[in-house]
Coordinates of C-alpha atoms in Angstrom, one line a residue:
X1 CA 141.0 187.9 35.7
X2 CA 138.8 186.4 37.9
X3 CA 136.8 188.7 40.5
X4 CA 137.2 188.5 44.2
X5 CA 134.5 186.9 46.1
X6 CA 134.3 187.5 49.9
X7 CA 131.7 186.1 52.6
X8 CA 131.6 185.9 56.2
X9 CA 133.1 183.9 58.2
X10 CA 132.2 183.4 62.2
X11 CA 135.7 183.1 63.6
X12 CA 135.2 180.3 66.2
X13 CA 134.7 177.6 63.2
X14 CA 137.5 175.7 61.6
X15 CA 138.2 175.8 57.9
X16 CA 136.4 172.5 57.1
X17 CA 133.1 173.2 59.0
X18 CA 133.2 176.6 57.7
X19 CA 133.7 174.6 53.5
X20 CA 131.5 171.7 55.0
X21 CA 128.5 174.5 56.1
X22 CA 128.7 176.1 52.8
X23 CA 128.4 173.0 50.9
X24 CA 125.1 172.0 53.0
X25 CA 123.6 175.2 52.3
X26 CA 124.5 175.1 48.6
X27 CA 122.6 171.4 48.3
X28 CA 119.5 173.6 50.1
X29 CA 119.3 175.8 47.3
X30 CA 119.7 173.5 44.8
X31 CA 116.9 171.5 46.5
X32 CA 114.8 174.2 46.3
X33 CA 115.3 175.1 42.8
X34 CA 114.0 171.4 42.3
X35 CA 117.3 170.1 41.0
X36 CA 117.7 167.1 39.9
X37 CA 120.3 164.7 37.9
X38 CA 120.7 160.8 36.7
X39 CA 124.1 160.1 36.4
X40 CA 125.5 157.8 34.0
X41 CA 128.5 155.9 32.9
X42 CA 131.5 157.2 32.4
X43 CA 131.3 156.6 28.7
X44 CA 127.5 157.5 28.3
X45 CA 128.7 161.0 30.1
X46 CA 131.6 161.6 27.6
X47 CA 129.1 161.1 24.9
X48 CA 127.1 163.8 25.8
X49 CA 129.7 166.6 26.9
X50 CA 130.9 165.7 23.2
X51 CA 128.4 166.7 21.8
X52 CA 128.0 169.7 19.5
X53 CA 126.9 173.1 21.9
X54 CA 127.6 171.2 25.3
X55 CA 131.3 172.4 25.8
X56 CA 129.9 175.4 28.2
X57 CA 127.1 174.8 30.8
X58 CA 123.7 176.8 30.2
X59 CA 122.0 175.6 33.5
X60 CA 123.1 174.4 37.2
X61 CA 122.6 171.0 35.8
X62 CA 125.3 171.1 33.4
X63 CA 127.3 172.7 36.1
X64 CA 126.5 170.3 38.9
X65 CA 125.7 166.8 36.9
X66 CA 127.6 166.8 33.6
X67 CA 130.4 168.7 35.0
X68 CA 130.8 171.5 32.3
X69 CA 132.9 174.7 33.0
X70 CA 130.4 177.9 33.7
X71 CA 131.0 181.4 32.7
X72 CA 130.6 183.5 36.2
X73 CA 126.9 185.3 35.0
X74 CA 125.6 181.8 35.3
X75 CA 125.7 181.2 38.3
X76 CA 123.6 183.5 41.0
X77 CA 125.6 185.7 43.3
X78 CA 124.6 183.8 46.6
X79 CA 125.5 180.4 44.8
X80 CA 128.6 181.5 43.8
X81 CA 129.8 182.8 47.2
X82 CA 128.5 179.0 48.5
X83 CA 130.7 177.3 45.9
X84 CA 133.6 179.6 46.7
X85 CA 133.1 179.1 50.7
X86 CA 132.7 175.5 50.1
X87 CA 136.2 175.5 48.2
X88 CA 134.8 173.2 45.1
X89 CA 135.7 176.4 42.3
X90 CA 138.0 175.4 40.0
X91 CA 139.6 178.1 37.5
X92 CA 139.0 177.0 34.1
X93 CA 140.1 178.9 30.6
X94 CA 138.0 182.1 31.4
X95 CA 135.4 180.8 33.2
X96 CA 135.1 178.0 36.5
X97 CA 134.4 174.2 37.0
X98 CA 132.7 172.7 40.5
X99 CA 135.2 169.9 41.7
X100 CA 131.9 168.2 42.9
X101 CA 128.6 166.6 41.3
X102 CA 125.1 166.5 43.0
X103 CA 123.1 163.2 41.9
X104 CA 119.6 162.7 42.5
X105 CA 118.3 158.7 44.1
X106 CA 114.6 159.1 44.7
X107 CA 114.5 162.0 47.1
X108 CA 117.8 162.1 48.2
X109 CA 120.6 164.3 46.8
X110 CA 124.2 163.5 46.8
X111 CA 128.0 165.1 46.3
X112 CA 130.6 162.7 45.1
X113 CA 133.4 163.8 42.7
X114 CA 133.3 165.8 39.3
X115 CA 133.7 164.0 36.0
X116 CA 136.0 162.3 34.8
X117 CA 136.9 160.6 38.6
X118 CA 140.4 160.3 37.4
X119 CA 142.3 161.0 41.0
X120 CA 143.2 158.1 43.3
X121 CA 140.8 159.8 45.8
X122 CA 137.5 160.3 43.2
X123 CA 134.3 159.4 45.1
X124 CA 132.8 157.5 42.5
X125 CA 128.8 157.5 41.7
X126 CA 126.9 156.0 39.0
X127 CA 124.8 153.2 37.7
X128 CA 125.8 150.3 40.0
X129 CA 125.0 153.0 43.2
X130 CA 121.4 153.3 41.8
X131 CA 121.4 149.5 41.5
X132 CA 122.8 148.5 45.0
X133 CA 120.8 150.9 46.6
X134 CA 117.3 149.3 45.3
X135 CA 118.7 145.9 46.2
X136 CA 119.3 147.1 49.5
X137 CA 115.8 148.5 49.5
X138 CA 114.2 145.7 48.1
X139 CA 115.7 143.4 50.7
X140 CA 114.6 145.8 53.8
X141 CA 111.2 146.3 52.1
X142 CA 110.6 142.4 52.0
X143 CA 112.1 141.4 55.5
X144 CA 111.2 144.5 57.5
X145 CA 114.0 143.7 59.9
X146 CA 114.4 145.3 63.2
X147 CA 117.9 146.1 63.0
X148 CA 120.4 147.3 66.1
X149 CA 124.1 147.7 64.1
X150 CA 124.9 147.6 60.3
X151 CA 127.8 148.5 58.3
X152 CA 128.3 149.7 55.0
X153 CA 131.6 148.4 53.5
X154 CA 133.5 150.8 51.3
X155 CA 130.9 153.6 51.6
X156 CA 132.1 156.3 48.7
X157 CA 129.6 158.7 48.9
X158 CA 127.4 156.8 51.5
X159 CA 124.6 156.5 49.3
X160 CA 123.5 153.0 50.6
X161 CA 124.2 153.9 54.5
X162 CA 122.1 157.0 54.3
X163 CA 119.0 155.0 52.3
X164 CA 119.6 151.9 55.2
X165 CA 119.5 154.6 58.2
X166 CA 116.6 156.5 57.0
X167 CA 115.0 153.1 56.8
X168 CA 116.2 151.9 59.9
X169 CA 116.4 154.8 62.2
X170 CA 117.3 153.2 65.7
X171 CA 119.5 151.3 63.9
X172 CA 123.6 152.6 64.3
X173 CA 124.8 152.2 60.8
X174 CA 129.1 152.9 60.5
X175 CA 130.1 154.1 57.3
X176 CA 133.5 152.5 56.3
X177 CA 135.4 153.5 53.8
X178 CA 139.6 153.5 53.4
X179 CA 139.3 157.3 52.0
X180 CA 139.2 160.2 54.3
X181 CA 137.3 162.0 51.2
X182 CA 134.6 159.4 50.7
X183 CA 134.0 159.8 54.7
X184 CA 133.8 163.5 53.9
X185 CA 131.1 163.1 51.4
X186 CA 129.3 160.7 53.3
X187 CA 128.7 163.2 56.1
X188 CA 127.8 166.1 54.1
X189 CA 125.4 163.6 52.5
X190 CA 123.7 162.7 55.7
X191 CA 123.4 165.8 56.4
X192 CA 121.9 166.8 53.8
X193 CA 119.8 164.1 53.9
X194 CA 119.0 164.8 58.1
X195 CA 120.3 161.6 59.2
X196 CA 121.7 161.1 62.4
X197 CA 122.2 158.0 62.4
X198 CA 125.5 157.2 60.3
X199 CA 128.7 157.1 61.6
X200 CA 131.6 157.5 59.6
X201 CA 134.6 155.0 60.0
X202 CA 138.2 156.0 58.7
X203 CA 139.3 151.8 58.0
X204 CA 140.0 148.9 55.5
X205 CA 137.0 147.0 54.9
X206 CA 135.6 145.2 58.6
X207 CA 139.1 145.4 59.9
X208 CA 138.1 148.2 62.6
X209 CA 134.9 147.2 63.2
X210 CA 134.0 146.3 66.7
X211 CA 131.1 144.2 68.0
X212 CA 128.5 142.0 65.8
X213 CA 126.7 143.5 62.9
X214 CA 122.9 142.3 62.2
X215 CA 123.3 143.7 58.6
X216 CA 126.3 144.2 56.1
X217 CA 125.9 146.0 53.0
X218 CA 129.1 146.5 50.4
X219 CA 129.1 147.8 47.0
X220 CA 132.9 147.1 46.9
X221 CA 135.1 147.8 43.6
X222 CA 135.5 145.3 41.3
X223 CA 137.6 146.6 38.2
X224 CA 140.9 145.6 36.9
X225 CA 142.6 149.1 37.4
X226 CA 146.8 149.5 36.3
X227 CA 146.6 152.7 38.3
X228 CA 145.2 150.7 41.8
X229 CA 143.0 154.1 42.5
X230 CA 140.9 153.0 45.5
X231 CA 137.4 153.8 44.5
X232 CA 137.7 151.4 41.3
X233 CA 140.2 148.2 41.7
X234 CA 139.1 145.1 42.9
X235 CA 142.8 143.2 43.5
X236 CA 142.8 139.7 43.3
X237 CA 141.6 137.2 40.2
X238 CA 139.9 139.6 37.8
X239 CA 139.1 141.8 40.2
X240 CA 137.1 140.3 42.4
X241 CA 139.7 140.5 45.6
X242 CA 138.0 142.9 47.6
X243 CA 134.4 140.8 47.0
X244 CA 136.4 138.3 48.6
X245 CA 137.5 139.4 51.7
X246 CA 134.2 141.3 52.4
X247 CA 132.7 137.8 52.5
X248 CA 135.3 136.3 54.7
X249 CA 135.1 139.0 57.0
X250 CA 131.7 138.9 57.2
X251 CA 131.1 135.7 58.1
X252 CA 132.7 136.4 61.3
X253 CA 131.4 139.9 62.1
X254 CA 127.6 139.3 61.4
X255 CA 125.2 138.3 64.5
X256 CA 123.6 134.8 64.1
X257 CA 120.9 135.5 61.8
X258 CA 122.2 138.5 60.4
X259 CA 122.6 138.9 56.8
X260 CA 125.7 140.1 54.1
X261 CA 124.0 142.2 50.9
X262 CA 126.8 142.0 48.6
X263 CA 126.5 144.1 45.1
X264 CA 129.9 143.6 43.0
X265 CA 131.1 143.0 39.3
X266 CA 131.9 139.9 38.0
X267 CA 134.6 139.0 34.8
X268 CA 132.8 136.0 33.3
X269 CA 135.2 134.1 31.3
X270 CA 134.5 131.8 28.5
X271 CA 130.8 131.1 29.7
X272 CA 132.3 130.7 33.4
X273 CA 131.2 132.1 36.5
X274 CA 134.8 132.1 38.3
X275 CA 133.8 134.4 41.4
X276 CA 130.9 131.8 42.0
X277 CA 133.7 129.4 41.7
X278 CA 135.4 131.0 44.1
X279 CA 131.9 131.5 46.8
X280 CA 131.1 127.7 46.4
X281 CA 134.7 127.2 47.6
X282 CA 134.8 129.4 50.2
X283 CA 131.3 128.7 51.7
X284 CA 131.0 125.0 51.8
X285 CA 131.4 124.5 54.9
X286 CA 130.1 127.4 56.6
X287 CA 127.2 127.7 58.4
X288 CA 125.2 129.6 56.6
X289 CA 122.5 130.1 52.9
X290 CA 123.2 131.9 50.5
X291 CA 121.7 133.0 47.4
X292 CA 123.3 134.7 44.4
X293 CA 121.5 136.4 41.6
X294 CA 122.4 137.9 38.3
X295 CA 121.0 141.6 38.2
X296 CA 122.7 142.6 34.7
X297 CA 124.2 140.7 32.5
X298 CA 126.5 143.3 30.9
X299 CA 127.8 146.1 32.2
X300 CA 130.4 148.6 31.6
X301 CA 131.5 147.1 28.1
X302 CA 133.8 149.7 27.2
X303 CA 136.3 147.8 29.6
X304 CA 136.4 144.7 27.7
X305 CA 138.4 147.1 25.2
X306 CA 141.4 146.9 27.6
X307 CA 143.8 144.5 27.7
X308 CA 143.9 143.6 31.2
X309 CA 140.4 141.7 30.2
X310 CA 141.5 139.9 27.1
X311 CA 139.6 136.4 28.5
X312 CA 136.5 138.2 29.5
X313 CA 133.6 138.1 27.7
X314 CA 131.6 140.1 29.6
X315 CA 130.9 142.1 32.6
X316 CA 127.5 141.0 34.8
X317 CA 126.3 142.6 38.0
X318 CA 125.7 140.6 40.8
X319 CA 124.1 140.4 44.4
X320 CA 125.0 137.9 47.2
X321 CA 122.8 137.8 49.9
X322 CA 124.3 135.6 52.8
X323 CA 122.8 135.0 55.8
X324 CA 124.3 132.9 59.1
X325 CA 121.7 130.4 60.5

């Protein structure tokens, strides 16, 4: 049996602030327990849960990063009535799972979903966040641009929107993302983070979007997925459908002058570049520079395994950065 937990509740605040309060105050503590967590690919993070002696957790990072079920003593009374207000528990065998994960990126600490993301509405998080977000950084750190509106294109857990505000702060940065949980996420992330500045956006891609944008940022999915879930398919040839359209969009939405950071996945196929194919199509006529640039050259192997990428040899990371003269 598991024991009854109560807390108080003020009665004027709805259900979700009430979960969404909880879940702030449980990132607090964690903060000041110095918490902190990497997190990895999917496979790397199956790995290590398989491991002999990692089936239970034994600290708040195996409870918050690697996902493992707790027994109840682990956990501090206060923590545990946080987890319980913010509605993450779990039951699991005798003991309780979080339905969330906190990742560390530099200072900033982050809620997306628990592994493995297998629901359609997973808020995914993992090496290509870390790597989007430096580009991002990189590219504000060596233009020091003086931004008024940006967007961030398929948000998830609004890593990239919460590191571009807290560079940018007069800047209005909207948080788009087609998943009402990713939009959740994102604002107990800015919270958390004490930034006023993003505004969450319930849409598909720029399609809601109002007004010219100085700066777009998109670190859209890019996998062929049977299931379709939304934080992981890409559509289109090989994936690369929603890349696509981002760049389409974009090139009517920026401001003259303003720039598209675009961080996506690319199927290379027999040597071949076929998304670059496609940009050198699609862009030879516009009026605009762009420049593209390899950032890995393989990434998530494990997915050549599947048969949907039977012509693919490999997997490379990419960033486009687009800019209208």
């Amino acid at each position: 049996m598991h024991a009854a937990v109560t807390s108080c509740k003020t009665p004027s605040e709805e259900p979700s602030e009430r979960r969404a309060k909880a879940l702030v105050a449980l990132a607090g503590k964690l903060q000041t327990y110095g918490y902190g967590f990497t997190t990895v690919t999917p496979l790397t993070h199956a790995y290590n849960n398989e491991r002999q002696g990692n089936r239970w957790a034994e600290d708040l990072r195996d409870v918050f990063g690697w996902s493992r079920p707790f027994l109840r003593e682990l956990v501090a009374p206060d923590d545990f009535d946080l987890m319980l207000q913010a509605g993450i528990l779990r039951p699991w065998a005798e003991g309780w799972r979080s339905s969330i994960r906190w990742s560390s990126l530099g200072d900033l600490l982050l809620s997306h979903s628990a592994y493995p993301t297998s629901s359609a509405e997973s808020v995914f998080f993992g090496p290509d966040t870390y790597r989007f977000v430096n580009a991002v950084q990189d590219w504000l750190n060596n233009h020091q641009p003086a931004l008024v509106r940006a967007a961030d294109v398929g948000c998830g857990s609004g890593a990239g929107a919460i590191a571009l505000a807290r560079s940018q702060p007069r800047c209005e940065v909207v948080a788009v993302d087609i998943n009402p949980q990713a939009l959740h996420m994102t604002r107990i992330n800015a919270q958390v983070a004490a930034v006023g500045n993003v505004i969450p956006k319930l849409g598909s891609l720029l399609d809601d979007v109002e007004g010219r944008l100085d700066l777009i940022i998109a670190n859209p999915p890019y996998m062929m997925d049977a299931q379709e879930r939304a934080y992981r398919h890409g559509g289109g040839e090989l994936g690369a459908g929603l890349s696509i359209q981002i760049v389409e969009q974009a090139l009517g939405k920026l401001a003259k002058g303003g720039t598209l950071l675009l961080y996506t996945g690319v199927a290379m196929v027999r040597g071949t570049d076929p998304f670059r194919a496609q940009l050198q199509q699609l862009l030879h006529s516009s009026d605009c520079h762009w420049q593209y640039q390899e950032l890995d050259p393989d990434v998530f192997s494990e997915e050549l395994r599947r048969p949907e990428y039977a012509s693919v040899e490999r997997i490379a990371a990419i960033l486009l950065t687009l800019t209208l003269n």
